[in-house]
């Protein structure tokens, strides 16, 4: 279904600073590139949020009926410790530290990355290329930039000449920086520097003898600069100009600015029509940082094994929490926020579980068609998931009123409501219904019956140590037992 024909989608474009109407280069098709992870450590929760935001965007395009080619790379070489082309390669450093091969580091953390994203129910991208798999393409782009006179070789390395490029182009247009300001604000070059200007960036770095990750090139053995891989892979799979390029806000400068410069220098064309940037995640009001302990990994949230949260939360609840904020806003994670999201998630899942069997009447008290369009309007306004979720709860409110016989819904409307609710929750927001399956709940009922029997026997024998232990440990698991006049019942929080 080509739903996109009836919807006008607006996207906040970092390049124009406005919400631009989305018009793809090829009708019915979307080409989207998102900067992937540098695989030298377990994936951060903040990075998960970025990839989840683009997963939701990918899903909405698919829902609208577009054919989407979504490319998200794996950086497995060339990303140095700081942005000024200095320091060690992050992966090589980790390999040295752990005394394993760099490719073992890459393998270990690529697997962790995939497993974690799968738990969060992210769809795999259409293509997931690696930097090391595209060295030849990167060398070709360097040759083109050298031919245009916009790069220079120095001692086996090749640098992009930012000052020369800026004469006919606008270096800084994405990040809003002015080259003159950058020049006044940076240090002077020292005699050892190979660069002509501090703003120049590496396209190719000469490998020192001890450097393991190295490839032959016309300039000697070395490795590509980090910014170059994204230009090489996006151009190869999406063309010289493509629809959407996304990434975390922190990549806007220098990474994305350099990507634009490389592409414009080599092809003469502007590479991307819509630049999109996802905002960061904070923890208890502060920036997450491994060095200050204000940090939490996804696995620690799911297991509850951490000093920050009062209990474990499922991946679906965490995803729902993340979708409650707009992707361009800073989102703060805290125990209270997750608890509130868990309650909301449960209410939403209860509504989804009952929507198909709602009693129908001759008429509807709820304008389902208008509600459905409001859901689309929210998503069409730069993927506004918090507004969409507010609309979903509007539907939950009506579902509950219908259940209480305070409102009615026609059979026709019930079908539209159920279909749209499922499409937005499961397909677009990617939130899984992890409420218990029937098999699980049968097993739980059997086990609880047994425990309640044992507890009643213990109480009859005045063995209060055992009966209290059963009650208290169940409470720790989130299960409450209630003794009533008709016997003992239980409820799961
Ligand atoms: Zn990139």
Coordinates of C-alpha atoms and ligand atoms in Angstrom, one line a residue:
X1 CA 0.0 0.0 0.0
X2 CA 1.4 3.4 -1.0
X3 CA 0.2 5.2 2.0
X4 CA 2.9 7.9 1.5
X5 CA 0.7 9.3 -1.4
X6 CA -1.8 10.6 1.2
X7 CA 0.7 11.9 3.8
X8 CA 2.9 14.9 3.8
X9 CA 6.0 14.1 5.9
X10 CA 8.1 16.9 7.3
X11 CA 11.7 16.3 8.5
X12 CA 13.9 18.6 10.6
X13 CA 16.8 19.0 8.3
X14 CA 20.0 20.0 10.1
X15 CA 21.3 21.5 6.9
X16 CA 18.5 24.0 6.5
X17 CA 17.6 24.3 10.2
X18 CA 13.9 23.9 9.2
X19 CA 11.3 21.2 8.9
X20 CA 11.4 20.5 5.2
X21 CA 8.8 18.5 3.3
X22 CA 10.2 15.1 2.5
X23 CA 10.5 14.5 -1.2
X24 CA 12.6 11.5 -2.2
X25 CA 14.9 11.5 -5.2
X26 CA 13.1 8.5 -6.7
X27 CA 9.4 8.3 -6.1
X28 CA 8.5 5.5 -3.7
X29 CA 12.1 4.9 -2.7
X30 CA 14.2 6.1 0.3
X31 CA 18.0 5.9 0.6
X32 CA 19.1 6.3 4.2
X33 CA 22.6 6.1 5.7
X34 CA 23.3 6.1 9.4
X35 CA 26.8 6.2 11.0
X36 CA 27.1 2.9 12.9
X37 CA 29.2 2.0 15.9
X38 CA 33.0 1.8 16.4
X39 CA 33.2 -1.7 17.7
X40 CA 35.8 -1.5 20.4
X41 CA 33.5 -1.8 23.5
X42 CA 30.0 -2.9 24.6
X43 CA 27.3 -0.8 23.0
X44 CA 26.3 2.2 25.1
X45 CA 22.7 2.9 26.1
X46 CA 23.1 6.3 24.5
X47 CA 24.1 4.8 21.2
X48 CA 21.2 2.4 21.5
X49 CA 18.9 5.4 21.7
X50 CA 20.3 6.8 18.5
X51 CA 20.0 3.6 16.5
X52 CA 16.5 3.0 18.0
X53 CA 15.4 6.5 16.7
X54 CA 16.6 5.7 13.2
X55 CA 15.0 2.3 13.5
X56 CA 11.6 4.0 14.2
X57 CA 12.2 6.3 11.2
X58 CA 13.1 3.3 9.0
X59 CA 9.9 1.5 10.2
X60 CA 7.7 4.5 9.5
X61 CA 9.0 4.9 6.0
X62 CA 8.3 1.1 5.4
X63 CA 4.9 1.5 7.0
X64 CA 4.1 4.3 4.5
X65 CA 4.9 1.9 1.7
X66 CA 8.3 3.2 0.7
X67 CA 11.0 0.8 -0.5
X68 CA 13.8 1.7 1.8
X69 CA 17.5 1.0 1.4
X70 CA 18.9 1.5 4.9
X71 CA 22.7 1.4 5.2
X72 CA 24.4 1.4 8.6
X73 CA 28.1 0.8 8.7
X74 CA 30.4 -0.9 11.2
X75 CA 33.6 1.1 12.0
X76 CA 36.3 -1.5 12.4
X77 CA 39.3 0.6 11.5
X78 CA 40.5 4.2 11.3
X79 CA 38.7 5.8 14.3
X80 CA 41.4 7.4 16.3
X81 CA 41.0 8.4 20.0
X82 CA 40.5 12.1 19.3
X83 CA 39.0 14.1 16.4
X84 CA 42.3 15.9 15.6
X85 CA 43.8 12.9 13.8
X86 CA 45.9 12.0 16.8
X87 CA 46.1 9.2 19.3
X88 CA 45.8 5.5 18.7
X89 CA 43.2 3.6 16.7
X90 CA 40.5 2.8 19.2
X91 CA 40.3 -0.9 18.1
X92 CA 44.1 -1.4 18.0
X93 CA 44.4 0.1 21.5
X94 CA 41.8 -2.3 22.9
X95 CA 43.5 -5.3 21.1
X96 CA 46.8 -4.4 22.7
X97 CA 45.2 -4.0 26.1
X98 CA 43.4 -7.4 25.9
X99 CA 46.3 -9.1 24.0
X100 CA 44.1 -10.3 21.2
X101 CA 43.9 -9.6 17.4
X102 CA 42.1 -6.3 16.4
X103 CA 39.7 -8.5 14.4
X104 CA 38.9 -10.4 17.6
X105 CA 37.9 -7.1 19.2
X106 CA 35.8 -6.3 16.2
X107 CA 34.1 -9.7 16.2
X108 CA 33.4 -9.6 20.0
X109 CA 31.8 -6.2 20.0
X110 CA 30.0 -6.6 16.7
X111 CA 28.2 -9.6 18.2
X112 CA 27.4 -7.7 21.3
X113 CA 26.0 -4.8 19.2
X114 CA 23.8 -7.1 17.2
X115 CA 22.5 -9.0 20.2
X116 CA 21.7 -5.9 22.1
X117 CA 19.9 -4.2 19.2
X118 CA 17.9 -7.4 18.6
X119 CA 16.8 -7.4 22.3
X120 CA 15.5 -3.9 21.7
X121 CA 13.7 -5.2 18.6
X122 CA 15.6 -3.1 16.0
X123 CA 15.2 -4.3 12.4
X124 CA 18.5 -5.1 10.7
X125 CA 19.6 -2.5 8.1
X126 CA 19.4 -3.5 4.5
X127 CA 23.2 -3.3 4.2
X128 CA 25.8 -3.3 7.0
X129 CA 29.1 -2.6 5.4
X130 CA 32.5 -2.4 7.2
X131 CA 35.3 0.1 6.8
X132 CA 37.9 -2.6 6.3
X133 CA 35.8 -4.1 3.5
X134 CA 36.0 -0.9 1.6
X135 CA 39.6 0.2 1.6
X136 CA 39.9 0.1 -2.2
X137 CA 36.8 2.4 -2.5
X138 CA 38.4 4.8 0.0
X139 CA 41.7 4.9 -1.8
X140 CA 39.8 5.7 -5.1
X141 CA 38.1 8.7 -3.4
X142 CA 41.5 10.0 -2.1
X143 CA 42.9 9.8 -5.6
X144 CA 39.9 11.8 -7.0
X145 CA 40.3 14.5 -4.3
X146 CA 44.1 14.7 -5.0
X147 CA 43.4 15.1 -8.7
X148 CA 41.0 18.0 -8.0
X149 CA 43.9 19.6 -6.0
X150 CA 41.9 19.6 -2.7
X151 CA 44.3 17.3 -0.8
X152 CA 48.0 16.9 -0.4
X153 CA 50.4 14.2 0.5
X154 CA 52.9 14.6 3.4
X155 CA 55.3 11.9 4.5
X156 CA 53.1 9.0 3.5
X157 CA 49.8 10.5 4.8
X158 CA 47.2 12.4 2.8
X159 CA 45.3 15.4 4.2
X160 CA 42.2 17.3 3.0
X161 CA 43.0 20.9 2.3
X162 CA 40.1 22.7 4.1
X163 CA 41.3 26.2 3.4
X164 CA 41.5 25.6 -0.3
X165 CA 38.2 23.8 -0.3
X166 CA 36.5 26.6 1.5
X167 CA 37.3 29.1 -1.4
X168 CA 34.6 27.6 -3.6
X169 CA 32.6 25.7 -1.0
X170 CA 31.1 26.4 2.4
X171 CA 33.0 24.3 5.0
X172 CA 30.9 24.6 8.2
X173 CA 27.5 24.9 6.6
X174 CA 26.1 21.8 8.5
X175 CA 27.4 22.6 11.9
X176 CA 26.9 26.4 11.5
X177 CA 30.6 27.0 12.1
X178 CA 32.7 29.6 10.3
X179 CA 36.1 28.7 9.1
X180 CA 37.5 32.1 10.2
X181 CA 36.3 31.4 13.8
X182 CA 37.8 27.9 13.7
X183 CA 41.2 29.4 12.6
X184 CA 41.2 32.0 15.4
X185 CA 40.2 29.4 18.0
X186 CA 42.8 26.7 17.2
X187 CA 46.4 26.4 18.2
X188 CA 49.3 27.1 15.9
X189 CA 50.8 24.2 14.1
X190 CA 54.1 23.0 15.4
X191 CA 57.2 22.2 13.3
X192 CA 56.5 18.5 13.5
X193 CA 53.0 18.8 12.1
X194 CA 52.5 17.4 8.6
X195 CA 49.3 19.4 8.1
X196 CA 49.4 22.8 6.3
X197 CA 46.6 24.1 8.5
X198 CA 45.2 22.8 11.8
X199 CA 41.7 22.5 10.2
X200 CA 42.9 20.0 7.6
X201 CA 41.9 16.4 8.3
X202 CA 43.4 13.1 7.4
X203 CA 42.2 11.0 4.4
X204 CA 45.0 8.5 4.8
X205 CA 47.4 8.0 7.7
X206 CA 50.8 6.5 7.3
X207 CA 51.1 3.3 9.5
X208 CA 54.0 3.3 12.0
X209 CA 56.0 0.0 12.0
X210 CA 54.2 -1.2 15.1
X211 CA 50.7 -0.5 13.7
X212 CA 48.9 -3.8 12.9
X213 CA 45.9 -2.5 11.0
X214 CA 47.5 -1.5 7.7
X215 CA 46.9 -1.7 4.0
X216 CA 49.0 -0.9 0.9
X217 CA 48.2 2.3 -1.0
X218 CA 49.9 4.6 -3.6
X219 CA 51.3 6.5 -0.6
X220 CA 52.7 3.5 1.2
X221 CA 51.3 1.3 4.0
X222 CA 48.7 3.0 6.1
X223 CA 45.0 3.2 7.0
X224 CA 42.1 5.4 6.0
X225 CA 40.9 8.5 8.0
X226 CA 37.7 7.9 9.9
X227 CA 35.5 10.3 8.0
X228 CA 36.3 8.7 4.7
X229 CA 34.7 5.4 5.2
X230 CA 31.2 6.9 5.4
X231 CA 31.6 8.8 2.2
X232 CA 32.9 5.7 0.5
X233 CA 30.1 3.4 1.7
X234 CA 27.2 5.8 1.4
X235 CA 28.2 6.7 -2.2
X236 CA 28.8 3.1 -3.2
X237 CA 25.4 1.8 -2.0
X238 CA 23.2 4.9 -2.2
X239 CA 24.7 7.0 -5.0
X240 CA 26.5 10.4 -5.1
X241 CA 23.4 12.2 -3.8
X242 CA 21.0 10.3 -1.6
X243 CA 17.9 11.2 0.6
X244 CA 18.8 10.9 4.3
X245 CA 22.0 10.8 6.3
X246 CA 21.6 10.3 10.1
X247 CA 23.7 10.0 13.2
X248 CA 24.1 11.2 16.7
X249 CA 24.3 15.0 17.4
X250 CA 27.9 14.6 18.4
X251 CA 28.8 13.5 14.9
X252 CA 27.7 16.8 13.3
X253 CA 31.2 18.2 13.6
X254 CA 33.7 17.3 12.5
X255 CA 32.6 13.9 11.1
X256 CA 29.6 14.9 9.0
X257 CA 31.0 18.3 8.0
X258 CA 34.1 16.4 6.7
X259 CA 31.8 13.8 4.9
X260 CA 30.2 16.7 3.0
X261 CA 33.6 18.2 2.1
X262 CA 35.0 14.9 0.9
X263 CA 31.9 14.2 -1.3
X264 CA 31.7 17.7 -2.7
X265 CA 35.4 17.6 -3.5
X266 CA 35.4 14.3 -5.2
X267 CA 32.0 14.4 -7.1
X268 CA 31.2 18.1 -7.2
X269 CA 27.7 17.3 -5.8
X270 CA 26.0 17.8 -2.5
X271 CA 25.8 14.3 -1.1
X272 CA 22.7 14.4 1.1
X273 CA 19.3 16.1 0.9
X274 CA 18.2 15.7 4.5
X275 CA 20.7 15.5 7.4
X276 CA 19.1 14.2 10.6
X277 CA 20.6 14.2 14.1
X278 CA 19.4 12.3 17.1
X279 CA 19.9 13.7 20.6
X280 CA 21.6 12.2 23.6
X281 CA 20.5 10.3 26.7
X282 CA 21.4 11.4 30.2
X283 CA 21.2 9.4 33.4
X284 CA 19.7 11.0 36.5
X285 CA 20.2 14.5 35.0
X286 CA 23.9 14.1 34.2
X287 CA 25.8 13.1 31.1
X288 CA 26.6 9.4 31.1
X289 CA 30.2 8.6 31.5
X290 CA 32.2 5.4 32.1
X291 CA 34.8 7.3 34.2
X292 CA 32.3 8.8 36.7
X293 CA 30.2 5.7 37.3
X294 CA 27.2 7.6 36.0
X295 CA 26.7 4.9 33.4
X296 CA 24.5 1.9 32.8
X297 CA 24.7 -0.8 30.2
X298 CA 21.5 -2.3 28.6
X299 CA 22.3 -5.8 30.1
X300 CA 22.5 -4.2 33.6
X301 CA 19.0 -2.8 33.1
X302 CA 17.5 -6.1 32.0
X303 CA 19.1 -8.1 34.8
X304 CA 18.6 -5.5 37.5
X305 CA 22.2 -6.0 38.4
X306 CA 23.2 -2.3 39.0
X307 CA 23.3 0.3 41.7
X308 CA 21.1 2.9 39.9
X309 CA 17.7 1.3 39.4
X310 CA 15.3 -0.3 42.0
X311 CA 14.4 -3.3 39.8
X312 CA 14.9 -4.8 36.4
X313 CA 13.1 -3.5 33.3
X314 CA 12.4 -5.4 30.1
X315 CA 13.8 -4.2 26.7
X316 CA 10.2 -3.5 25.6
X317 CA 9.7 -1.1 28.5
X318 CA 13.0 0.6 27.9
X319 CA 12.1 1.0 24.2
X320 CA 8.7 2.4 25.1
X321 CA 10.4 4.9 27.5
X322 CA 12.8 6.0 24.7
X323 CA 9.9 6.4 22.2
X324 CA 8.1 8.8 24.7
X325 CA 10.6 11.5 23.9
X326 CA 11.2 13.2 20.5
X327 CA 14.4 12.0 18.9
X328 CA 15.8 15.5 18.7
X329 CA 15.3 16.1 22.5
X330 CA 17.6 15.2 25.3
X331 CA 16.1 12.3 27.3
X332 CA 16.9 11.7 30.9
X333 CA 16.8 8.1 32.2
X334 CA 15.9 7.5 35.9
X335 CA 14.2 4.9 38.0
X336 CA 11.0 7.0 38.3
X337 CA 10.9 7.6 34.6
X338 CA 11.2 3.9 33.9
X339 CA 8.6 3.0 36.5
X340 CA 6.2 5.4 34.9
X341 CA 6.9 4.0 31.5
X342 CA 6.4 0.5 32.7
X343 CA 2.9 1.4 34.0
X344 CA 2.1 3.1 30.7
X345 CA 3.4 0.1 28.8
X346 CA 1.2 -2.3 30.8
X347 CA -1.9 -0.2 30.2
X348 CA -1.1 -0.1 26.5
X349 CA -0.6 -3.8 26.3
X350 CA -3.8 -4.5 28.2
X351 CA -5.7 -2.4 25.7
X352 CA -4.0 -4.3 22.8
X353 CA -4.9 -7.6 24.3
X354 CA -8.6 -6.7 24.5
X355 CA -9.2 -4.6 21.4
X356 CA -10.1 -7.5 19.1
X357 CA -12.8 -8.8 21.5
X358 CA -14.5 -5.5 22.4
X359 CA -18.2 -5.7 22.4
X360 CA -19.6 -3.9 19.3
X361 CA -22.7 -1.9 18.9
X362 CA -24.7 -0.1 16.2
X363 CA -22.7 3.2 16.5
X364 CA -19.4 4.5 17.7
X365 CA -19.0 7.2 20.4
X366 CA -15.4 7.6 19.3
X367 CA -14.4 9.1 16.0
X368 CA -11.9 6.4 14.9
X369 CA -11.1 7.8 11.5
X370 CA -10.2 11.3 12.9
X371 CA -8.1 9.6 15.6
X372 CA -6.2 7.6 13.0
X373 CA -5.3 10.7 11.0
X374 CA -4.1 12.4 14.2
X375 CA -1.7 9.5 14.7
X376 CA -0.4 10.0 11.1
X377 CA -0.2 13.8 11.7
X378 CA 2.0 13.2 14.7
X379 CA 4.4 11.0 12.8
X380 CA 4.3 13.3 9.7
X381 CA 5.5 16.1 12.0
X382 CA 9.2 15.1 12.1
X383 CA 8.4 11.7 13.6
X384 CA 6.8 13.1 16.7
X385 CA 6.5 9.9 18.8
X386 CA 5.5 11.5 22.1
X387 CA 2.4 13.1 20.4
X388 CA 1.7 9.7 18.7
X389 CA 1.9 8.0 22.1
X390 CA -0.5 10.6 23.6
X391 CA -2.9 9.7 20.8
X392 CA -2.5 5.9 21.5
X393 CA -3.5 6.6 25.1
X394 CA -6.5 8.5 23.9
X395 CA -7.5 5.2 22.2
X396 CA -6.7 3.3 25.4
X397 CA -9.1 5.6 27.3
X398 CA -12.0 4.8 24.8
X399 CA -11.2 1.1 24.8
X400 CA -11.5 1.1 28.6
X401 CA -14.8 3.0 28.5
X402 CA -16.2 0.5 26.0
X403 CA -15.1 -2.3 28.2
X404 CA -17.0 -0.7 31.1
X405 CA -20.1 -0.4 28.8
X406 CA -19.9 3.4 29.0
X407 CA -19.3 3.8 25.3
X408 CA -20.0 1.8 22.2
X409 CA -18.1 1.1 19.0
X410 CA -19.3 -0.3 15.7
X411 CA -17.8 -3.5 14.3
X412 CA -16.3 -1.6 11.4
X413 CA -14.6 1.0 13.6
X414 CA -13.3 -1.7 16.0
X415 CA -11.5 -3.2 13.1
X416 CA -9.9 0.1 12.0
X417 CA -9.0 0.8 15.7
X418 CA -7.4 -2.6 16.3
X419 CA -5.5 -2.5 13.0
X420 CA -4.1 1.0 13.5
X421 CA -3.3 0.5 17.1
X422 CA -1.3 -2.6 16.3
X423 CA 0.4 -1.0 13.3
X424 CA 1.6 2.0 15.3
X425 CA 2.7 0.1 18.4
X426 CA 4.2 -3.0 16.9
X427 CA 5.3 -1.9 13.4
X428 CA 6.1 1.8 13.7
X429 CA 7.3 2.2 17.3
X430 CA 8.7 -1.4 17.3
X431 CA 7.3 -2.1 20.8
X432 CA 6.8 -5.8 21.5
X433 CA 4.0 -7.2 23.6
X434 CA 6.0 -9.0 26.2
X435 CA 3.0 -9.6 28.5
X436 CA 2.9 -13.3 29.4
X437 CA 1.9 -15.9 26.9
X438 CA -0.9 -18.3 27.7
X439 CA 1.6 -21.2 28.3
X440 CA 3.6 -19.1 30.7
X441 CA 0.6 -18.1 32.7
X442 CA -0.7 -21.7 33.0
X443 CA 2.7 -22.7 34.4
X444 CA 2.7 -19.8 36.7
X445 CA -0.8 -20.6 38.0
X446 CA 0.3 -24.2 38.7
X447 CA 3.4 -23.2 40.5
X448 CA 1.6 -20.6 42.6
X449 CA -1.1 -23.1 43.5
X450 CA 1.6 -25.4 44.8
X451 CA 3.3 -22.6 46.8
X452 CA 0.0 -21.4 48.3
X453 CA -0.7 -25.0 49.4
X454 CA 2.7 -25.4 51.0
X455 CA 2.3 -22.0 52.8
X456 CA -1.2 -23.0 54.1
X457 CA 0.2 -26.3 55.4
X458 CA 3.0 -24.4 57.1
X459 CA 0.6 -22.0 58.7
X460 CA -1.6 -24.9 59.9
X461 CA 1.5 -26.3 61.5
X462 CA 2.3 -22.9 63.1
X463 CA 5.6 -23.0 61.0
X464 CA 5.5 -19.2 60.5
X465 CA 9.1 -19.0 59.4
X466 CA 8.3 -21.0 56.3
X467 CA 5.1 -19.3 55.5
X468 CA 6.6 -15.8 55.9
X469 CA 9.6 -16.8 53.8
X470 CA 7.3 -17.8 50.9
X471 CA 5.3 -14.6 51.2
X472 CA 8.4 -12.3 51.5
X473 CA 10.4 -13.9 48.7
X474 CA 7.4 -13.8 46.4
X475 CA 7.0 -10.0 47.1
X476 CA 10.7 -9.6 46.0
X477 CA 9.7 -11.3 42.7
X478 CA 6.8 -8.8 42.4
X479 CA 4.1 -11.3 43.4
X480 CA 1.6 -10.4 46.1
X481 CA -0.4 -13.0 48.0
X482 CA -3.8 -12.0 49.5
X483 CA -5.6 -14.1 52.0
X484 CA -9.4 -13.6 51.6
X485 CA -12.5 -15.3 52.8
X486 CA -12.6 -17.4 49.6
X487 CA -9.0 -18.6 50.0
X488 CA -5.6 -17.2 48.9
X489 CA -5.2 -15.3 45.6
X490 CA -2.1 -13.8 44.1
X491 CA -1.4 -10.9 41.7
X492 CA 1.7 -10.1 39.7
X493 CA 2.9 -6.4 39.6
Ligands
LIG1 ZN1 29.9 8.2 9.7

